[in-house]
C-alpha atoms as a PDB file:
ATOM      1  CA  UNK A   1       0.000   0.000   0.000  1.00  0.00           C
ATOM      2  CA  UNK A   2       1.327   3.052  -0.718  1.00  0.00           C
ATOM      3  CA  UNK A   3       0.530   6.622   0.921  1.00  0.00           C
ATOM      4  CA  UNK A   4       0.908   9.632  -0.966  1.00  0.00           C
ATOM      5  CA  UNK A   5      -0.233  13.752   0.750  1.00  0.00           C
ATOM      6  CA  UNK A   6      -1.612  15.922  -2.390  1.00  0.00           C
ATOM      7  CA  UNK A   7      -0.206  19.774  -1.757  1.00  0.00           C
ATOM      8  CA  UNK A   8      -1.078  22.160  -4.870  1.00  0.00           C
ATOM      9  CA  UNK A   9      -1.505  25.617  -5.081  1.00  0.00           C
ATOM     10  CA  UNK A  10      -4.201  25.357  -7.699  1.00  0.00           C
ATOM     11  CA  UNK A  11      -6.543  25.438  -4.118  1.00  0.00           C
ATOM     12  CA  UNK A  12      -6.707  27.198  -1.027  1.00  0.00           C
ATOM     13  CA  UNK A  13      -4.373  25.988   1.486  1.00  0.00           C
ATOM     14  CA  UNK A  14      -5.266  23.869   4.428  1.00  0.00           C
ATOM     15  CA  UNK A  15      -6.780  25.708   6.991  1.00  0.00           C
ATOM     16  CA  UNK A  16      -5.885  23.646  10.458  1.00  0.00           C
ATOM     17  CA  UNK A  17      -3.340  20.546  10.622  1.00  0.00           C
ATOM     18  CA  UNK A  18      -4.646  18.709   8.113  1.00  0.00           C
ATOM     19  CA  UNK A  19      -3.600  17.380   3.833  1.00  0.00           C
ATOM     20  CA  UNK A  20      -4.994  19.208   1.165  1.00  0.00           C
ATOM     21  CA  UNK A  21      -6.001  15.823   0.004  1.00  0.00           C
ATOM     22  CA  UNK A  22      -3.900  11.865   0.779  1.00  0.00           C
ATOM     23  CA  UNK A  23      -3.708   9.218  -1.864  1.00  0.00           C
ATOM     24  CA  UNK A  24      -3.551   5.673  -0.743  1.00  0.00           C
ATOM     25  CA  UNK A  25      -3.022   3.391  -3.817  1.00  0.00           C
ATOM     26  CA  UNK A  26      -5.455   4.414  -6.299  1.00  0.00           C
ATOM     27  CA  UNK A  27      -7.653   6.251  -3.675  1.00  0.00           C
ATOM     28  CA  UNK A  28      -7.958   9.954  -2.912  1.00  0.00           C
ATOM     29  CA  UNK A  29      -9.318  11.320   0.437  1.00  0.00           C
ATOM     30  CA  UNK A  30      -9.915  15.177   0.765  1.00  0.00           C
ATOM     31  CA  UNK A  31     -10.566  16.996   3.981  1.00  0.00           C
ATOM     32  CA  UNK A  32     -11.849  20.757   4.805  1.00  0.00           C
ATOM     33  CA  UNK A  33     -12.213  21.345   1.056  1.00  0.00           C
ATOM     34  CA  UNK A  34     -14.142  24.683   0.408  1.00  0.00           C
ATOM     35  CA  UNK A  35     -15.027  26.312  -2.881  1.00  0.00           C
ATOM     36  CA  UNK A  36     -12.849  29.182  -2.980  1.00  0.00           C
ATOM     37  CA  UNK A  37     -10.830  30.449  -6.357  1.00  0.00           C
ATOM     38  CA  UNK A  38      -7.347  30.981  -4.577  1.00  0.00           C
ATOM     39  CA  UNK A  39      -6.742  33.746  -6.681  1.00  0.00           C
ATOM     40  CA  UNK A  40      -9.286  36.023  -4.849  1.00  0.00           C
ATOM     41  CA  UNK A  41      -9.926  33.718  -1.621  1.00  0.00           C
ATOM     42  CA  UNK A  42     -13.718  34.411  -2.634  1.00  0.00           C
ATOM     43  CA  UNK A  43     -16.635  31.491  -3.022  1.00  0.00           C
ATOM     44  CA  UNK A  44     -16.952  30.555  -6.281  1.00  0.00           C
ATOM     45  CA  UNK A  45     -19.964  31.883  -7.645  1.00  0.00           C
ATOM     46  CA  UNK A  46     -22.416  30.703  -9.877  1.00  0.00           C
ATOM     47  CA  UNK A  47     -24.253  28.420  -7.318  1.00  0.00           C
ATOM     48  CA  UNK A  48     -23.484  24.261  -5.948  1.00  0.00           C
ATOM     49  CA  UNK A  49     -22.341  23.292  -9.176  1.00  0.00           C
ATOM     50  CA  UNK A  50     -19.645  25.363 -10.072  1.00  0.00           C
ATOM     51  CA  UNK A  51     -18.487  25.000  -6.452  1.00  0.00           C
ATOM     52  CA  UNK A  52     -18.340  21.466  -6.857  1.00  0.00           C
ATOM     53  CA  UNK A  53     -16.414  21.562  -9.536  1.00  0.00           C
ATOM     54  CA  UNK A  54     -13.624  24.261  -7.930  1.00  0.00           C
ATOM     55  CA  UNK A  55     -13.828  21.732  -4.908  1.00  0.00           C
END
């Protein structure tokens, strides 16, 4: 099994002492992800689906 933390700066950085995201094998698990474009630190706008999508 291998373990892999995900750090980019295409999103917000973690907030608290947590992994922008961990990848075991072919898994990815996320934590405190929030929709914000990290160019203005503003919510996405345009509603729940182009949040998901930034998220």
């Amino acid at each position: 099994m291998s373990k892999q933390i995900v750090s980019t700066e295409s999103a917000p950085a973690a907030i608290g002492p947590y992994s922008q995201a961990t990848k075991i094998d072919e898994l990815v698990f996320t934590s405190g992800q929030i929709p914000l474009d990290p160019a203005t630190m503003e919510v996405v706008a345009g509603g729940i689906s182009e949040q998901t999508k930034q998220v």
